[in-house]
Tab-separated table of C-alpha atoms in Angstrom:
chain	number	residue	atom	x	y	z
L	1	MET	CA	-11.891	33.765	-0.871
L	2	GLU	CA	-15.089	33.000	0.887
L	3	GLU	CA	-14.735	29.912	3.598
L	4	VAL	CA	-14.927	27.364	3.093
L	5	PRO	CA	-18.036	25.073	3.624
L	6	GLN	CA	-18.732	22.369	6.184
L	7	ILE	CA	-19.526	19.641	5.069
L	8	THR	CA	-21.939	18.092	7.924
L	9	ASP	CA	-21.123	14.469	9.504
L	10	LEU	CA	-18.382	13.740	7.724
L	11	HIS	CA	-17.114	10.886	9.807
L	12	LYS	CA	-20.393	8.820	8.848
L	13	VAL	CA	-20.029	8.995	4.944
L	14	ILE	CA	-16.107	7.710	4.869
L	15	GLN	CA	-15.776	5.811	8.297
L	16	PRO	CA	-17.839	2.402	6.700
L	17	HIS	CA	-15.204	2.712	3.578
L	18	LEU	CA	-11.931	2.737	6.322
L	19	PRO	CA	-11.193	-0.777	7.946
L	20	GLU	CA	-12.484	-1.720	10.837
L	21	GLY	CA	-11.880	0.371	13.857
L	22	THR	CA	-10.754	3.199	11.923
L	23	THR	CA	-11.938	6.159	13.068
L	24	LEU	CA	-12.001	9.319	11.566
L	25	GLU	CA	-11.153	12.197	14.502
L	26	SER	CA	-10.600	15.708	12.706
L	27	TYR	CA	-9.791	17.190	9.345
L	28	SER	CA	-9.317	20.556	7.188
L	29	SER	CA	-9.902	21.015	4.314
L	30	ARG	CA	-9.870	23.918	1.614
L	31	TYR	CA	-10.868	24.500	-2.352
L	32	LEU	CA	-8.944	22.825	-5.151
L	33	THR	CA	-10.311	23.748	-7.829
L	34	LYS	CA	-9.861	27.241	-9.713
L	35	PRO	CA	-12.827	28.401	-11.284
L	36	GLY	CA	-12.499	27.355	-14.946
L	37	ASP	CA	-11.284	24.086	-13.689
L	38	ASN	CA	-14.727	22.809	-12.911
L	39	TYR	CA	-17.965	23.933	-13.243
L	40	GLY	CA	-20.489	21.895	-12.354
L	41	SER	CA	-19.391	20.919	-8.176
L	42	VAL	CA	-17.621	22.254	-5.600
L	43	MET	CA	-14.147	20.588	-4.743
L	44	LEU	CA	-12.943	20.204	-1.674
L	45	ALA	CA	-9.219	19.126	-0.156
L	46	ILE	CA	-9.809	17.060	2.471
L	47	GLN	CA	-6.522	16.457	5.142
L	48	ALA	CA	-8.027	13.439	7.621
L	49	GLN	CA	-6.218	12.573	10.613
L	50	ILE	CA	-7.665	8.851	10.979
L	51	LYS	CA	-7.411	6.508	13.756
L	52	ASP	CA	-7.037	3.124	13.511
L	53	LYS	CA	-7.463	0.019	16.335
L	54	ASP	CA	-3.920	0.890	17.294
L	55	SER	CA	-4.795	4.180	18.090
L	56	LYS	CA	-1.680	5.383	15.985
L	57	LEU	CA	-3.597	8.633	13.865
L	58	ARG	CA	-2.720	9.072	10.627
L	59	GLU	CA	-3.053	10.912	7.017
L	60	LEU	CA	-5.344	10.728	4.721
L	61	SER	CA	-5.511	12.782	1.396
L	62	LEU	CA	-9.134	12.942	0.439
L	63	ILE	CA	-11.403	15.165	-2.354
L	64	ALA	CA	-14.666	16.044	-1.008
L	65	LYS	CA	-17.513	16.972	-4.149
L	66	LEU	CA	-20.440	19.022	-2.985
L	67	PRO	CA	-22.633	20.537	-5.477
L	68	PRO	CA	-22.071	23.876	-6.369
L	69	LEU	CA	-23.377	25.177	-4.134
L	70	THR	CA	-22.772	29.711	-4.276
L	71	ASN	CA	-24.223	28.961	-7.988
L	72	ASP	CA	-27.209	29.013	-8.575
L	73	ILE	CA	-26.957	29.272	-12.839
L	74	TYR	CA	-24.607	26.136	-12.251
L	75	TRP	CA	-26.685	24.409	-9.479
L	76	GLN	CA	-30.218	24.929	-12.785
L	77	ILE	CA	-27.141	23.829	-15.762
L	78	PHE	CA	-26.083	20.762	-14.320
L	79	GLN	CA	-29.087	19.788	-12.277
L	80	PRO	CA	-27.441	17.920	-8.992
L	81	GLU	CA	-30.351	16.118	-8.818
L	82	ARG	CA	-29.350	14.350	-11.950
L	83	THR	CA	-26.271	14.682	-12.206
L	84	CYS	CA	-25.121	13.361	-8.112
L	85	ILE	CA	-26.966	10.023	-8.245
L	86	THR	CA	-25.245	9.464	-12.127
L	87	GLU	CA	-21.395	10.151	-10.446
L	88	ASN	CA	-22.533	8.574	-6.902
L	89	ALA	CA	-23.276	4.814	-9.351
L	90	VAL	CA	-19.899	5.011	-11.011
L	91	TYR	CA	-17.639	4.382	-7.409
L	92	GLN	CA	-21.031	3.073	-5.585
L	93	TYR	CA	-22.108	0.655	-7.692
L	94	LEU	CA	-20.913	0.510	-11.657
L	95	ALA	CA	-17.021	-0.179	-9.760
L	96	PRO	CA	-17.364	-2.949	-7.607
L	97	GLU	CA	-19.664	-5.367	-10.488
L	98	LEU	CA	-16.597	-4.496	-12.674
L	99	ASN	CA	-13.859	-5.621	-10.167
L	100	GLN	CA	-16.485	-8.721	-9.802
L	101	LEU	CA	-16.513	-9.404	-13.467
L	102	GLN	CA	-13.040	-9.294	-14.148
L	103	LEU	CA	-11.954	-11.391	-10.938
L	104	THR	CA	-14.226	-14.539	-12.232
L	105	ALA	CA	-12.536	-14.574	-15.777
L	106	GLY	CA	-9.659	-14.324	-13.903
L	107	ILE	CA	-8.131	-11.497	-13.920
L	108	LEU	CA	-5.787	-10.754	-10.790
L	109	PRO	CA	-6.441	-8.819	-8.443
L	110	ALA	CA	-3.133	-6.001	-9.464
L	111	LYS	CA	-4.197	-6.301	-12.890
L	112	LEU	CA	-8.296	-5.036	-12.967
L	113	PHE	CA	-8.540	-2.220	-14.540
L	114	ASP	CA	-7.635	0.625	-12.202
L	115	ALA	CA	-9.079	3.608	-13.789
L	116	PHE	CA	-11.744	4.569	-11.330
L	117	PRO	CA	-10.110	6.917	-7.781
L	118	ARG	CA	-10.883	4.965	-4.855
L	119	TYR	CA	-13.960	5.713	-3.473
L	120	TYR	CA	-15.030	6.807	0.044
L	121	GLY	CA	-18.590	7.021	0.258
L	122	SER	CA	-21.051	9.736	-0.625
L	123	ARG	CA	-24.439	10.427	0.313
L	124	ILE	CA	-27.478	12.456	-1.816
L	125	SER	CA	-29.086	14.520	1.775
L	126	LEU	CA	-28.830	14.042	5.465
L	127	ASN	CA	-31.718	12.376	5.451
L	128	ASP	CA	-31.652	8.609	5.176
L	129	SER	CA	-34.888	8.168	3.283
L	130	ALA	CA	-34.452	11.339	0.715
L	131	THR	CA	-34.462	10.333	-3.167
L	132	LYS	CA	-33.618	13.849	-4.012
L	133	VAL	CA	-30.417	15.259	-4.261
L	134	ASP	CA	-29.936	18.147	-1.721
L	135	ARG	CA	-27.452	20.797	-0.530
L	136	ASP	CA	-25.969	17.987	1.666
L	137	ALA	CA	-24.861	16.072	-0.834
L	138	VAL	CA	-20.849	14.964	-1.094
L	139	LEU	CA	-19.501	12.028	-2.972
L	140	VAL	CA	-16.010	11.577	-0.721
L	141	GLN	CA	-12.945	10.059	-2.939
L	142	GLU	CA	-9.310	9.316	-2.444
L	143	ASN	CA	-7.206	12.029	-3.273
L	144	VAL	CA	-5.091	10.889	-5.945
L	145	THR	CA	-2.355	13.524	-6.545
L	146	VAL	CA	-0.928	12.005	-3.529
L	147	ASN	CA	0.462	8.480	-5.192
L	148	GLY	CA	1.340	10.896	-8.408
L	149	TYR	CA	-1.350	12.106	-10.718
L	150	ARG	CA	-1.041	15.108	-11.644
L	151	PRO	CA	-4.056	16.301	-13.958
L	152	GLY	CA	-3.497	17.820	-17.555
L	153	ASN	CA	-2.994	21.660	-18.497
L	154	ARG	CA	-5.373	22.555	-21.337
L	155	TYR	CA	-3.461	24.663	-22.643
L	156	LYS	CA	-1.680	22.169	-23.873
L	157	PRO	CA	-3.139	19.124	-25.298
L	158	TYR	CA	-1.966	16.097	-25.070
L	159	ASP	CA	1.440	14.244	-27.487
L	160	LEU	CA	1.119	11.270	-28.754
L	161	ALA	CA	1.688	9.079	-25.594
L	162	HIS	CA	-0.776	10.313	-23.512
L	163	THR	CA	-2.982	9.987	-26.592
L	164	VAL	CA	-2.375	5.874	-26.282
L	165	LEU	CA	-1.839	5.362	-22.847
L	166	ILE	CA	-5.440	7.744	-22.655
L	167	LEU	CA	-7.582	4.840	-25.736
L	168	HIS	CA	-6.048	1.804	-24.177
L	169	TYR	CA	-7.525	3.004	-20.700
L	170	LEU	CA	-10.740	4.560	-22.592
L	171	ALA	CA	-11.461	1.514	-24.653
L	172	GLN	CA	-11.746	-0.374	-21.389
L	173	TYR	CA	-13.606	1.479	-19.976
L	174	HIS	CA	-16.077	1.242	-22.842
L	175	ALA	CA	-15.289	-2.452	-22.844
L	176	LEU	CA	-16.261	-3.956	-19.868
L	177	PRO	CA	-19.731	-2.454	-18.956
L	178	ILE	CA	-20.544	-4.202	-22.094
L	179	ALA	CA	-19.347	-7.348	-21.182
L	180	LEU	CA	-21.434	-6.655	-17.493
L	181	ARG	CA	-25.170	-6.201	-20.118
L	182	LEU	CA	-24.066	-9.445	-22.022
L	183	LYS	CA	-22.623	-11.645	-19.067
L	184	SER	CA	-24.910	-10.079	-16.357
L	185	PRO	CA	-28.184	-9.118	-17.516
L	186	ARG	CA	-30.002	-8.925	-14.304
L	187	LYS	CA	-26.800	-6.763	-12.608
L	188	TYR	CA	-26.545	-4.251	-15.687
L	189	GLU	CA	-30.398	-3.816	-15.670
L	190	GLU	CA	-30.491	-2.842	-11.863
L	191	PHE	CA	-26.775	-1.286	-11.305
L	192	VAL	CA	-25.945	0.483	-14.350
L	193	ARG	CA	-29.258	1.436	-16.846
L	194	PRO	CA	-31.239	2.802	-14.132
L	195	TYR	CA	-28.557	5.216	-13.366
L	196	PHE	CA	-27.285	6.417	-16.679
L	197	LYS	CA	-30.177	8.003	-18.204
L	198	LYS	CA	-29.681	10.854	-21.483
L	199	PHE	CA	-28.969	13.730	-19.682
L	200	ASP	CA	-29.680	17.323	-21.709
L	201	MET	CA	-27.544	20.307	-20.361
L	202	ASN	CA	-29.439	22.135	-22.364
L	203	LEU	CA	-32.300	22.256	-20.149
L	204	ASN	CA	-32.950	25.370	-18.087
L	205	ILE	CA	-30.982	26.692	-20.326
L	206	SER	CA	-33.407	29.648	-21.631
L	207	PRO	CA	-32.949	30.008	-25.871
L	208	LYS	CA	-31.890	33.340	-25.709
L	209	GLU	CA	-28.735	32.518	-23.649
L	210	LYS	CA	-28.742	29.241	-25.839
L	211	GLU	CA	-28.796	31.757	-29.407
L	212	MET	CA	-26.237	34.576	-27.692
L	213	MET	CA	-23.700	31.179	-27.547
L	214	ASN	CA	-24.515	29.736	-30.692
L	215	ASN	CA	-24.191	32.918	-32.327
L	216	GLU	CA	-20.562	34.283	-30.920
L	217	LEU	CA	-19.596	30.456	-31.640
L	218	LEU	CA	-20.839	31.328	-35.329
L	219	ALA	CA	-18.870	34.527	-35.528
L	220	ASP	CA	-15.565	32.835	-34.967
L	221	ILE	CA	-16.270	29.865	-36.876
L	222	LYS	CA	-17.086	32.563	-39.565
L	223	THR	CA	-12.917	34.706	-39.070
L	224	ALA	CA	-12.102	30.807	-39.050
L	225	THR	CA	-13.529	30.110	-42.920
L	226	ASN	CA	-12.782	33.551	-43.812
L	227	GLY	CA	-16.278	33.854	-43.988
L	228	ASP	CA	-17.338	30.919	-45.865
L	229	GLU	CA	-20.848	30.430	-45.822
L	230	THR	CA	-21.582	27.135	-45.933
L	231	ASP	CA	-19.105	26.022	-44.059
L	232	VAL	CA	-21.051	27.964	-41.142
L	233	LYS	CA	-24.324	27.142	-42.585
L	234	ARG	CA	-22.625	23.407	-41.797
L	235	VAL	CA	-21.600	23.872	-38.067
L	236	LYS	CA	-25.586	25.579	-37.406
L	237	GLU	CA	-26.943	22.734	-38.131
L	238	LEU	CA	-24.106	20.963	-36.222
L	239	LEU	CA	-24.628	22.994	-33.228
L	240	ASP	CA	-28.668	21.940	-33.813
L	241	LYS	CA	-27.660	18.398	-34.206
L	242	PHE	CA	-26.003	17.924	-31.044
L	243	ASP	CA	-28.747	19.825	-29.394
L	244	GLU	CA	-31.232	17.570	-30.590
L	245	PHE	CA	-29.185	14.231	-29.935
L	246	GLN	CA	-28.320	15.776	-25.928
L	247	ALA	CA	-32.854	16.232	-26.003
L	248	GLY	CA	-33.375	13.201	-27.103
L	249	LYS	CA	-34.302	9.635	-26.185
L	250	ASP	CA	-32.550	6.944	-24.080
L	251	VAL	CA	-30.852	5.028	-26.589
L	252	ALA	CA	-31.181	1.262	-27.112
L	253	ASP	CA	-28.677	-1.599	-26.643
L	254	GLY	CA	-26.638	-1.622	-29.964
L	255	PRO	CA	-23.035	-3.839	-29.722
L	256	TYR	CA	-21.679	-0.510	-28.969
L	257	THR	CA	-23.141	1.148	-26.761
L	258	THR	CA	-21.772	1.489	-23.521
L	259	LEU	CA	-21.252	4.060	-20.558
L	260	VAL	CA	-20.518	7.580	-21.960
L	261	HIS	CA	-18.561	9.708	-19.988
L	262	GLY	CA	-19.640	12.640	-22.017
L	263	ASP	CA	-17.422	15.188	-20.541
L	264	LEU	CA	-14.174	13.272	-21.641
L	265	TRP	CA	-11.026	16.619	-21.856
L	266	ILE	CA	-7.876	17.932	-20.330
L	267	ASN	CA	-9.552	18.357	-17.472
L	268	ASN	CA	-10.718	15.066	-16.234
L	269	LEU	CA	-8.088	12.728	-16.813
L	270	MET	CA	-4.702	12.462	-13.757
L	271	VAL	CA	-1.880	10.922	-15.714
L	272	LYS	CA	0.468	9.146	-13.167
L	273	TYR	CA	4.518	9.158	-14.813
L	274	ASP	CA	7.038	6.925	-14.112
L	275	ASP	CA	11.002	8.446	-13.078
L	276	ASP	CA	11.872	9.344	-16.616
L	277	GLY	CA	8.121	11.628	-16.854
L	278	VAL	CA	6.599	8.179	-18.930
L	279	PRO	CA	3.351	8.053	-18.986
L	280	ILE	CA	2.460	4.375	-17.045
L	281	LYS	CA	-1.418	5.022	-15.703
L	282	LEU	CA	-4.225	6.975	-15.755
L	283	LYS	CA	-7.245	7.976	-13.670
L	284	ILE	CA	-10.866	8.841	-15.325
L	285	VAL	CA	-12.850	11.486	-13.536
L	286	ASP	CA	-15.805	13.354	-13.282
L	287	PHE	CA	-18.970	11.211	-14.404
L	288	GLN	CA	-21.985	14.445	-13.587
L	289	ILE	CA	-23.381	13.487	-17.320
L	290	ALA	CA	-22.022	10.307	-18.157
L	291	GLN	CA	-24.745	8.531	-20.186
L	292	TYR	CA	-26.004	5.403	-22.280
L	293	GLY	CA	-24.561	4.957	-25.489
L	294	SER	CA	-22.400	4.970	-28.764
L	295	LEU	CA	-18.231	5.352	-27.135
L	296	VAL	CA	-17.262	6.817	-30.785
L	297	HIS	CA	-18.564	10.172	-29.032
L	298	ASP	CA	-15.959	9.871	-26.126
L	299	ILE	CA	-13.785	8.735	-28.472
L	300	ILE	CA	-14.087	11.918	-31.348
L	301	PHE	CA	-14.638	14.262	-28.891
L	302	LEU	CA	-11.145	13.359	-26.938
L	303	LEU	CA	-9.735	13.620	-29.934
L	304	PHE	CA	-10.868	16.284	-30.773
L	305	SER	CA	-11.122	18.436	-27.871
L	306	SER	CA	-7.451	17.871	-25.946
L	307	VAL	CA	-5.305	16.164	-28.576
L	308	GLU	CA	-2.793	18.560	-30.762
L	309	THR	CA	-3.823	18.349	-34.073
L	310	LYS	CA	-0.947	17.569	-35.493
L	311	VAL	CA	-0.440	14.121	-33.659
L	312	LEU	CA	-4.814	13.700	-34.411
L	313	GLU	CA	-3.681	14.658	-38.506
L	314	GLU	CA	-0.473	12.345	-38.708
L	315	ASN	CA	-2.294	9.378	-36.814
L	316	TYR	CA	-6.358	9.941	-36.432
L	317	TYR	CA	-6.781	6.404	-38.027
L	318	GLN	CA	-4.071	4.417	-36.251
L	319	LEU	CA	-5.831	6.175	-33.433
L	320	LEU	CA	-9.132	4.717	-34.190
L	321	ARG	CA	-7.078	0.993	-34.198
L	322	VAL	CA	-5.422	0.947	-31.325
L	323	TYR	CA	-8.889	1.904	-29.667
L	324	TYR	CA	-9.984	-0.569	-31.283
L	325	ASN	CA	-7.611	-2.883	-30.801
L	326	ALA	CA	-7.753	-2.765	-26.566
L	327	PHE	CA	-11.013	-2.700	-26.943
L	328	ILE	CA	-11.382	-6.476	-28.258
L	329	LYS	CA	-8.575	-6.869	-26.081
L	330	ALA	CA	-10.811	-5.957	-23.040
L	331	LEU	CA	-13.243	-8.175	-24.341
L	332	ARG	CA	-11.757	-10.928	-24.909
L	333	LYS	CA	-10.299	-11.134	-21.286
L	334	VAL	CA	-13.286	-11.433	-20.207
L	335	ASP	CA	-14.268	-14.280	-22.044
L	336	VAL	CA	-16.582	-12.129	-24.401
L	337	ASP	CA	-17.113	-13.820	-28.001
L	338	VAL	CA	-16.321	-10.571	-30.303
L	339	SER	CA	-17.110	-12.259	-33.828
L	340	SER	CA	-19.294	-9.827	-33.944
L	341	TYR	CA	-17.202	-7.060	-33.467
L	342	SER	CA	-14.974	-6.815	-36.748
L	343	TYR	CA	-12.881	-3.828	-37.375
L	344	GLU	CA	-15.174	-2.568	-40.600
L	345	THR	CA	-18.036	-2.520	-38.150
L	346	PHE	CA	-16.682	-0.547	-35.778
L	347	LEU	CA	-15.132	2.094	-38.232
L	348	ASP	CA	-19.249	1.970	-39.347
L	349	GLU	CA	-20.447	3.016	-36.395
L	350	VAL	CA	-17.542	5.980	-36.151
L	351	GLN	CA	-18.788	7.617	-39.760
L	352	LYS	CA	-22.311	7.285	-37.719
L	353	GLN	CA	-21.880	9.318	-35.127
L	354	ALA	CA	-18.174	10.947	-35.405
L	355	HIS	CA	-19.703	14.125	-36.991
L	356	LEU	CA	-22.385	14.784	-33.282
L	357	GLN	CA	-18.616	15.453	-31.666
L	358	LEU	CA	-17.941	17.959	-33.581
L	359	PRO	CA	-19.465	20.858	-31.952
L	360	HIS	CA	-19.237	19.634	-28.865
L	361	ALA	CA	-15.502	20.100	-28.853
L	362	ILE	CA	-16.022	23.438	-30.666
L	363	PHE	CA	-17.846	24.343	-27.771
L	364	MET	CA	-14.753	22.993	-25.330
L	365	ILE	CA	-12.646	24.535	-27.398
L	366	LYS	CA	-14.200	28.466	-25.669
L	367	VAL	CA	-13.898	26.962	-22.035
L	368	ILE	CA	-10.447	25.264	-22.610
L	369	LEU	CA	-8.502	27.715	-23.915
L	370	ALA	CA	-10.229	30.251	-22.346
L	371	ASP	CA	-7.935	33.324	-21.650
L	372	SER	CA	-7.673	32.525	-17.466
L	373	SER	CA	-7.465	36.752	-17.561
L	374	THR	CA	-11.728	37.132	-18.230
L	375	LEU	CA	-11.921	34.732	-15.427
L	376	PRO	CA	-13.557	36.280	-12.151
L	377	THR	CA	-11.360	34.698	-8.716
L	378	ASP	CA	-14.450	33.415	-7.178
L	379	TYR	CA	-15.785	30.463	-7.783
L	380	LYS	CA	-19.161	31.642	-7.125
L	381	ASP	CA	-18.362	34.582	-9.696
L	382	VAL	CA	-18.077	33.264	-12.835
L	383	ASP	CA	-21.499	32.573	-15.248
L	384	LEU	CA	-22.349	31.852	-18.949
L	385	SER	CA	-20.078	34.807	-19.820
L	386	VAL	CA	-17.430	32.421	-19.882
L	387	LEU	CA	-18.512	31.327	-22.668
L	388	THR	CA	-18.880	34.958	-24.436
L	389	LYS	CA	-15.636	36.841	-23.608
L	390	ASN	CA	-13.540	35.080	-26.135
L	391	THR	CA	-15.095	35.939	-28.646
L	392	GLY	CA	-12.692	36.461	-31.526
L	393	ALA	CA	-9.427	35.110	-29.764
L	394	LYS	CA	-7.034	33.945	-31.858
L	395	ASP	CA	-6.058	30.769	-30.604
L	396	ILE	CA	-10.088	29.792	-30.592
L	397	VAL	CA	-10.147	30.443	-33.617
L	398	ALA	CA	-7.386	29.044	-35.032
L	399	LYS	CA	-8.675	26.280	-32.860
L	400	PHE	CA	-11.970	26.238	-34.790
L	401	GLY	CA	-10.253	25.718	-38.379
L	402	GLU	CA	-7.715	23.631	-37.290
L	403	ILE	CA	-10.908	20.974	-35.880
L	404	LEU	CA	-13.511	21.354	-39.294
L	405	ARG	CA	-9.645	21.336	-41.862
L	406	LEU	CA	-9.845	17.736	-40.189
L	407	GLY	CA	-13.031	17.129	-39.523
L	408	LYS	CA	-13.496	17.137	-43.125
L	409	LYS	CA	-10.191	15.476	-44.446
L	410	PHE	CA	-11.649	12.282	-42.179
L	411	ASN	CA	-14.982	12.852	-44.076
L	412	ILE	CA	-16.683	13.159	-40.834
L	413	PHE	CA	-17.448	17.028	-41.635
L	414	TYR	CA	-20.548	16.496	-43.344
């Protein structure tokens, strides 16, 4: 493994977020993620020694997120010039505004929405007046694993208990920015809208590479459907529609438009359990491609990419209801009039948007179920071939078949 990147002037980033009089004395760092677990950034685990104002030393476990320094392909695809600024804004602006909104509605401090990891500062450059992200950009947040949060296993999709917990949190994550827009439009226009514009991940992928990836996918779809040309043709249409959607214009405000995470799969969710192994709390991470849009995108992508097929098949409509009820409850808690949010209008929104997330889920399954042995050991050597090497893999083909079958069953494939 190559040397861990050094972070220049880390103390300047985190000290303003430490208690008064506390200083960063020293720190050590190591790579946190394996290739295949995170593509858009370099993640470092930081053990910081901090000294409080009584000169007591204590340890603080942090995570530093750097742009993809060692991998030019990923720098192009993930466009840190946009993604770092977006993710920083979630912690810097959105989280404090949502806390303020809840407190002024009378929600107790201990009951606030708690899915964002604690923020310990960020920068886009060493130059304070820079407006463009460079290689010295960093975002620092708490290492939530120290508090018992655990990442999922991408080979083990969520059961019903996990899914219900996540939908409760997701509903709040979507409802609170809507409440902010309705109750504090000025703050919303200043702190939210400018940072979450549409993001097109294909922008710097050549049409030739894109076509190669799509052809590999379609070869697996053909196998999954026993050569059904109608299905293959429809998946191709959906892949094209999803590309158009990604490259589309910013979305206008509507009742169900909010801050969409855009990448809500198992690796970006951290779950905390009680002593009996019951999932009780959630942290949502990795807001790099968060953007303004319909909340349906996150729900359908999560369900089809990261939930057990059997759980989804038996409970799909019930899970939509679970989400909707939690969404309404979250709006009511901050005094939003919910009379225009009927279950019927919510289901209409699902019907309007859901089909766009099937190709997204299909594409992501290639990454989620990628055979670890096809991934290089070194992050900087990971390239787009991760999406083509696993063509024909039995588990991927089987999962494609299940996604298409359930998409048809729940009337969101056509």
